[in-house]
Amino acid sequence: MIPPVFNPKEILALWDYEIPNSQTSDEVELIENKDIIRISKVQIPTLEVYLPAKRSNTGKAVLICPGGGYSALAYDWEGTDVAKWFNTKGIAAFVLKYRLPDSRSVTISHEAPLQDAQRAMRLVRNHAKQWGVDPAQVGIIGFSAGGHLAATLGTQFDSKTSFKEDAIDSLSARPDFMVLVYPVITMKNNYTHLGSRNKLLGEAPSEALIQKFSNEMHVTRHTPPTFLVHSGDDKAVPVENSLQFYQALKSHHINAEMHVYPYGGHGYGLAIGRGRLQTWVDRLADWLEHL
């Protein structure tokens, strides 16, 4: 049997059967295209494929989790634009349109984003040969709340599923590296982004849920190498999120690199035209090359 040919920018549904942890609703997915493309009320989670030219392909790949406070996805700003940048470095990129916890089509709100991230990582590995990807060099990048999702996958990749699995679900969901850009890390009151926490866990979460999704608490020796970017003047997601995660990584002897810029605020994406802030991608390219 000849394997299917996948073209750049193909969009695949994550689930080829009934979407787990879902229920019927009258909700409709919303796409707004103003200064950036924002997607909310995601109904069918997908993976958008961006492949580099074969001549420049390094075999590395990255799963991209756009941010948006767990209420929307900054789909081009922190998704497809980033995928195109990775392609210029010979890295395959896959933009994840994950379900959001405030959707009425989701049954258990806090489980859906991680379920989609686990499935997406397994889907990339399942199609690694066709896409020219080394299954041992598949990482993840996330921005803001997408950084929380990326860090959750990186620290809780082996979380048990609550649905009937198929062959793909036997593959590892562990990222081989993580890139976290102004990420939400903790759900604790001291430094969390309350908007993201309220959407993911509800306005009165139990202490058990807060602990489970405070990712600085779940770093182990199996946590992948991590690259962190944050700004000291971030008023939305305090830099302490990255600082605490970096400290946890170092205490477990994980390869970690962190860049804290004195300015930039929050939500700058590739930071094009933002002075030396835009060089964070150059630092990332160096890190990836020598990883």
CSV table of C-alpha atoms in Angstrom, one decimal:
chain,number,residue,atom,x,y,z
A,1,MET,CA,0.0,0.0,0.0
A,2,ILE,CA,1.4,3.4,-1.0
A,3,PRO,CA,1.4,5.8,2.0
A,4,PRO,CA,-0.7,8.9,1.5
A,5,VAL,CA,1.1,12.1,0.5
A,6,PHE,CA,0.6,15.1,2.8
A,7,ASN,CA,1.0,18.5,1.4
A,8,PRO,CA,2.1,21.6,3.4
A,9,LYS,CA,-0.8,23.4,5.1
A,10,GLU,CA,-3.0,20.3,5.2
A,11,ILE,CA,-5.5,20.4,8.0
A,12,LEU,CA,-6.2,17.1,9.8
A,13,ALA,CA,-8.9,16.4,12.4
A,14,LEU,CA,-7.3,15.1,15.6
A,15,TRP,CA,-9.9,12.5,16.1
A,16,ASP,CA,-11.0,10.2,13.4
A,17,TYR,CA,-13.9,8.9,15.5
A,18,GLU,CA,-16.1,10.5,18.1
A,19,ILE,CA,-14.3,13.3,19.9
A,20,PRO,CA,-13.8,12.2,23.6
A,21,ASN,CA,-15.0,14.3,26.4
A,22,SER,CA,-17.6,16.0,24.2
A,23,GLN,CA,-21.3,16.5,24.1
A,24,THR,CA,-23.9,17.8,21.6
A,25,SER,CA,-24.6,21.5,21.8
A,26,ASP,CA,-25.9,24.2,19.5
A,27,GLU,CA,-22.6,26.1,19.8
A,28,VAL,CA,-20.8,27.3,16.6
A,29,GLU,CA,-17.1,27.9,16.2
A,30,LEU,CA,-16.3,31.6,15.9
A,31,ILE,CA,-13.5,33.0,13.8
A,32,GLU,CA,-12.7,36.7,14.0
A,33,ASN,CA,-10.3,38.2,11.5
A,34,LYS,CA,-9.4,41.8,12.6
A,35,ASP,CA,-5.8,42.7,13.6
A,36,ILE,CA,-5.2,39.0,14.1
A,37,ILE,CA,-7.2,35.8,13.6
A,38,ARG,CA,-8.9,34.8,16.8
A,39,ILE,CA,-10.7,31.4,17.0
A,40,SER,CA,-13.1,30.6,19.9
A,41,LYS,CA,-15.7,28.0,20.7
A,42,VAL,CA,-13.6,25.3,18.9
A,43,GLN,CA,-15.8,22.4,17.9
A,44,ILE,CA,-13.5,20.2,15.9
A,45,PRO,CA,-9.8,20.2,17.1
A,46,THR,CA,-7.4,20.1,14.2
A,47,LEU,CA,-3.7,20.0,13.3
A,48,GLU,CA,-2.5,22.3,10.5
A,49,VAL,CA,0.6,21.0,8.8
A,50,TYR,CA,3.5,23.2,7.7
A,51,LEU,CA,6.5,21.4,6.2
A,52,PRO,CA,9.8,22.9,5.2
A,53,ALA,CA,11.4,22.3,1.8
A,54,LYS,CA,12.9,18.8,1.6
A,55,ARG,CA,16.3,20.2,0.9
A,56,SER,CA,16.4,22.1,4.2
A,57,ASN,CA,14.5,19.6,6.3
A,58,THR,CA,16.4,18.9,9.6
A,59,GLY,CA,14.0,16.2,10.8
A,60,LYS,CA,13.0,18.3,13.8
A,61,ALA,CA,9.3,19.1,14.4
A,62,VAL,CA,7.3,21.3,16.7
A,63,LEU,CA,3.7,21.4,17.9
A,64,ILE,CA,2.5,24.9,18.3
A,65,CYS,CA,-0.1,25.9,20.9
A,66,PRO,CA,-1.4,29.5,20.4
A,67,GLY,CA,-2.4,31.5,23.5
A,68,GLY,CA,-5.6,33.4,24.2
A,69,GLY,CA,-6.4,32.9,27.9
A,70,TYR,CA,-8.1,29.6,27.4
A,71,SER,CA,-11.0,31.5,25.9
A,72,ALA,CA,-9.7,32.0,22.3
A,73,LEU,CA,-6.7,31.1,20.1
A,74,ALA,CA,-4.5,33.8,18.6
A,75,TYR,CA,-4.3,31.5,15.6
A,76,ASP,CA,-2.0,33.4,13.2
A,77,TRP,CA,-0.1,35.7,15.7
A,78,GLU,CA,1.0,32.8,17.9
A,79,GLY,CA,0.3,29.9,15.4
A,80,THR,CA,0.7,30.0,11.7
A,81,ASP,CA,3.1,32.9,11.6
A,82,VAL,CA,5.3,31.0,14.0
A,83,ALA,CA,5.0,27.8,11.9
A,84,LYS,CA,6.3,29.7,8.9
A,85,TRP,CA,9.3,30.9,10.9
A,86,PHE,CA,10.1,27.3,11.9
A,87,ASN,CA,10.0,26.2,8.3
A,88,THR,CA,12.7,28.7,7.5
A,89,LYS,CA,14.9,26.8,9.9
A,90,GLY,CA,14.2,23.5,8.3
A,91,ILE,CA,11.7,22.5,11.1
A,92,ALA,CA,8.3,21.0,10.4
A,93,ALA,CA,5.6,22.8,12.3
A,94,PHE,CA,2.1,21.8,13.3
A,95,VAL,CA,-0.5,24.4,14.6
A,96,LEU,CA,-2.9,22.9,17.1
A,97,LYS,CA,-6.4,24.2,17.2
A,98,TYR,CA,-7.4,22.8,20.6
A,99,ARG,CA,-10.7,22.8,22.3
A,100,LEU,CA,-11.3,25.5,24.9
A,101,PRO,CA,-12.6,24.7,28.3
A,102,ASP,CA,-15.5,27.3,28.2
A,103,SER,CA,-17.1,25.5,25.3
A,104,ARG,CA,-20.5,24.1,25.9
A,105,SER,CA,-19.5,21.2,23.7
A,106,VAL,CA,-16.9,20.0,26.3
A,107,THR,CA,-18.0,17.8,29.1
A,108,ILE,CA,-15.2,18.1,31.6
A,109,SER,CA,-13.6,21.5,30.9
A,110,HIS,CA,-10.1,21.1,32.3
A,111,GLU,CA,-9.5,17.8,30.5
A,112,ALA,CA,-10.1,18.8,26.9
A,113,PRO,CA,-7.0,20.9,26.1
A,114,LEU,CA,-4.5,18.3,27.4
A,115,GLN,CA,-6.4,15.5,25.7
A,116,ASP,CA,-6.0,17.4,22.4
A,117,ALA,CA,-2.3,18.1,23.0
A,118,GLN,CA,-1.6,14.5,23.8
A,119,ARG,CA,-3.4,13.3,20.7
A,120,ALA,CA,-1.7,15.9,18.5
A,121,MET,CA,1.8,14.8,19.7
A,122,ARG,CA,0.9,11.2,19.0
A,123,LEU,CA,-0.5,12.1,15.6
A,124,VAL,CA,2.7,13.8,14.5
A,125,ARG,CA,4.7,10.7,15.6
A,126,ASN,CA,2.3,8.4,13.8
A,127,HIS,CA,2.8,10.3,10.5
A,128,ALA,CA,6.5,11.0,11.1
A,129,LYS,CA,7.8,9.0,8.1
A,130,GLN,CA,5.4,10.6,5.6
A,131,TRP,CA,6.2,14.1,7.0
A,132,GLY,CA,10.0,13.6,7.1
A,133,VAL,CA,10.0,13.9,10.8
A,134,ASP,CA,12.3,12.2,13.3
A,135,PRO,CA,9.9,10.9,16.0
A,136,ALA,CA,12.7,11.4,18.6
A,137,GLN,CA,12.9,15.2,17.8
A,138,VAL,CA,9.3,16.4,18.2
A,139,GLY,CA,9.0,19.3,20.6
A,140,ILE,CA,6.3,21.8,21.6
A,141,ILE,CA,6.0,25.6,21.8
A,142,GLY,CA,3.3,27.5,23.6
A,143,PHE,CA,2.4,31.1,24.2
A,144,SER,CA,0.7,32.5,27.3
A,145,ALA,CA,-2.2,30.1,28.1
A,146,GLY,CA,-0.8,28.0,25.2
A,147,GLY,CA,2.4,27.9,27.2
A,148,HIS,CA,0.5,26.5,30.1
A,149,LEU,CA,-0.9,23.8,27.9
A,150,ALA,CA,2.6,23.1,26.5
A,151,ALA,CA,4.1,22.9,30.0
A,152,THR,CA,1.2,20.7,31.1
A,153,LEU,CA,2.0,18.2,28.3
A,154,GLY,CA,5.7,18.4,29.1
A,155,THR,CA,5.2,17.6,32.8
A,156,GLN,CA,2.1,15.4,32.5
A,157,PHE,CA,2.4,13.7,29.1
A,158,ASP,CA,1.6,10.3,30.6
A,159,SER,CA,-1.7,11.4,32.2
A,160,LYS,CA,-4.1,8.5,31.8
A,161,THR,CA,-6.9,9.0,29.3
A,162,SER,CA,-10.6,8.6,30.2
A,163,PHE,CA,-11.7,7.4,26.8
A,164,LYS,CA,-11.4,4.3,24.7
A,165,GLU,CA,-7.9,4.4,23.0
A,166,ASP,CA,-6.9,3.3,19.6
A,167,ALA,CA,-3.5,2.4,18.2
A,168,ILE,CA,-2.2,6.0,17.9
A,169,ASP,CA,-2.8,6.5,21.7
A,170,SER,CA,-0.2,3.9,22.5
A,171,LEU,CA,2.5,6.2,21.1
A,172,SER,CA,4.4,8.5,23.5
A,173,ALA,CA,3.0,12.0,24.0
A,174,ARG,CA,6.2,13.3,25.7
A,175,PRO,CA,7.7,16.3,23.9
A,176,ASP,CA,11.4,16.0,23.2
A,177,PHE,CA,11.8,19.7,24.0
A,178,MET,CA,9.7,22.6,25.2
A,179,VAL,CA,9.6,26.3,24.2
A,180,LEU,CA,7.5,28.4,26.6
A,181,VAL,CA,6.9,32.0,25.6
A,182,TYR,CA,5.5,34.3,28.4
A,183,PRO,CA,3.8,31.2,29.7
A,184,VAL,CA,1.2,30.8,32.4
A,185,ILE,CA,2.7,28.1,34.6
A,186,THR,CA,1.1,28.2,38.0
A,187,MET,CA,-2.6,28.1,39.0
A,188,LYS,CA,-1.7,29.3,42.6
A,189,ASN,CA,-3.1,32.7,43.7
A,190,ASN,CA,0.3,34.3,44.0
A,191,TYR,CA,1.3,34.6,40.3
A,192,THR,CA,-1.4,32.9,38.2
A,193,HIS,CA,-3.2,34.6,35.3
A,194,LEU,CA,-6.6,34.6,36.9
A,195,GLY,CA,-8.5,34.8,33.5
A,196,SER,CA,-6.8,31.6,32.3
A,197,ARG,CA,-7.4,29.8,35.6
A,198,ASN,CA,-11.1,30.8,35.7
A,199,LYS,CA,-11.6,29.5,32.2
A,200,LEU,CA,-9.7,26.2,32.8
A,201,LEU,CA,-10.6,25.4,36.3
A,202,GLY,CA,-13.7,27.5,37.1
A,203,GLU,CA,-14.0,30.4,39.5
A,204,ALA,CA,-13.9,28.3,42.7
A,205,PRO,CA,-11.5,25.4,41.9
A,206,SER,CA,-10.6,22.8,44.5
A,207,GLU,CA,-7.1,22.8,45.9
A,208,ALA,CA,-6.5,19.5,44.2
A,209,LEU,CA,-7.2,21.0,40.8
A,210,ILE,CA,-5.0,24.0,41.5
A,211,GLN,CA,-2.1,21.7,42.5
A,212,LYS,CA,-2.6,19.4,39.5
A,213,PHE,CA,-2.4,22.3,37.0
A,214,SER,CA,0.4,24.2,38.7
A,215,ASN,CA,3.1,22.9,36.5
A,216,GLU,CA,6.1,24.0,38.6
A,217,MET,CA,4.9,21.3,41.0
A,218,HIS,CA,5.2,18.5,38.4
A,219,VAL,CA,8.8,18.8,37.0
A,220,THR,CA,10.7,15.5,37.2
A,221,ARG,CA,13.8,14.0,35.7
A,222,HIS,CA,11.7,13.1,32.7
A,223,THR,CA,10.7,16.6,31.9
A,224,PRO,CA,12.1,17.6,28.5
A,225,PRO,CA,14.8,20.3,27.9
A,226,THR,CA,13.1,23.7,28.1
A,227,PHE,CA,13.6,27.2,26.6
A,228,LEU,CA,11.8,30.1,28.3
A,229,VAL,CA,11.1,33.6,27.2
A,230,HIS,CA,9.5,36.3,29.3
A,231,SER,CA,9.5,40.1,29.9
A,232,GLY,CA,10.1,41.6,33.3
A,233,ASP,CA,7.3,44.1,32.8
A,234,ASP,CA,4.6,41.6,31.9
A,235,LYS,CA,1.6,42.8,33.8
A,236,ALA,CA,-0.7,40.0,32.6
A,237,VAL,CA,1.4,36.9,33.3
A,238,PRO,CA,4.1,37.8,35.9
A,239,VAL,CA,7.6,36.8,35.0
A,240,GLU,CA,7.6,34.7,38.2
A,241,ASN,CA,5.8,32.1,36.3
A,242,SER,CA,8.9,31.4,34.2
A,243,LEU,CA,11.3,32.0,37.1
A,244,GLN,CA,9.6,29.3,39.2
A,245,PHE,CA,9.5,26.9,36.4
A,246,TYR,CA,13.2,27.5,35.6
A,247,GLN,CA,14.1,26.9,39.2
A,248,ALA,CA,12.1,23.6,39.2
A,249,LEU,CA,13.9,22.5,36.0
A,250,LYS,CA,17.3,23.3,37.4
A,251,SER,CA,16.6,21.5,40.7
A,252,HIS,CA,15.9,18.4,38.6
A,253,HIS,CA,19.0,18.9,36.5
A,254,ILE,CA,17.0,19.5,33.3
A,255,ASN,CA,18.7,21.4,30.4
A,256,ALA,CA,17.1,24.8,30.6
A,257,GLU,CA,17.7,28.2,29.1
A,258,MET,CA,15.8,31.4,30.0
A,259,HIS,CA,15.8,34.9,28.5
A,260,VAL,CA,14.1,37.7,30.5
A,261,TYR,CA,13.8,41.0,28.6
A,262,PRO,CA,13.3,44.2,30.5
A,263,TYR,CA,10.5,45.3,28.2
A,264,GLY,CA,7.8,43.8,26.0
A,265,GLY,CA,4.8,43.4,28.2
A,266,HIS,CA,2.7,40.4,27.1
A,267,GLY,CA,1.5,38.9,23.9
A,268,TYR,CA,4.2,40.0,21.4
A,269,GLY,CA,4.4,36.8,19.3
A,270,LEU,CA,7.5,37.0,17.1
A,271,ALA,CA,8.0,40.6,18.3
A,272,ILE,CA,8.7,41.9,14.8
A,273,GLY,CA,9.8,45.5,14.9
A,274,ARG,CA,10.2,45.5,18.7
A,275,GLY,CA,14.0,46.1,18.8
A,276,ARG,CA,16.1,43.5,20.5
A,277,LEU,CA,13.0,41.7,21.8
A,278,GLN,CA,12.6,40.3,18.3
A,279,THR,CA,15.9,38.5,18.7
A,280,TRP,CA,14.4,35.9,21.0
A,281,VAL,CA,13.8,33.7,18.0
A,282,ASP,CA,17.5,33.9,17.1
A,283,ARG,CA,18.4,32.7,20.7
A,284,LEU,CA,15.8,29.9,20.2
A,285,ALA,CA,17.4,28.9,16.8
A,286,ASP,CA,20.8,28.7,18.5
A,287,TRP,CA,19.4,26.6,21.3
A,288,LEU,CA,17.7,24.2,19.0
A,289,GLU,CA,20.7,23.8,16.8
A,290,HIS,CA,22.8,22.7,19.7
A,291,LEU,CA,20.2,20.8,21.6
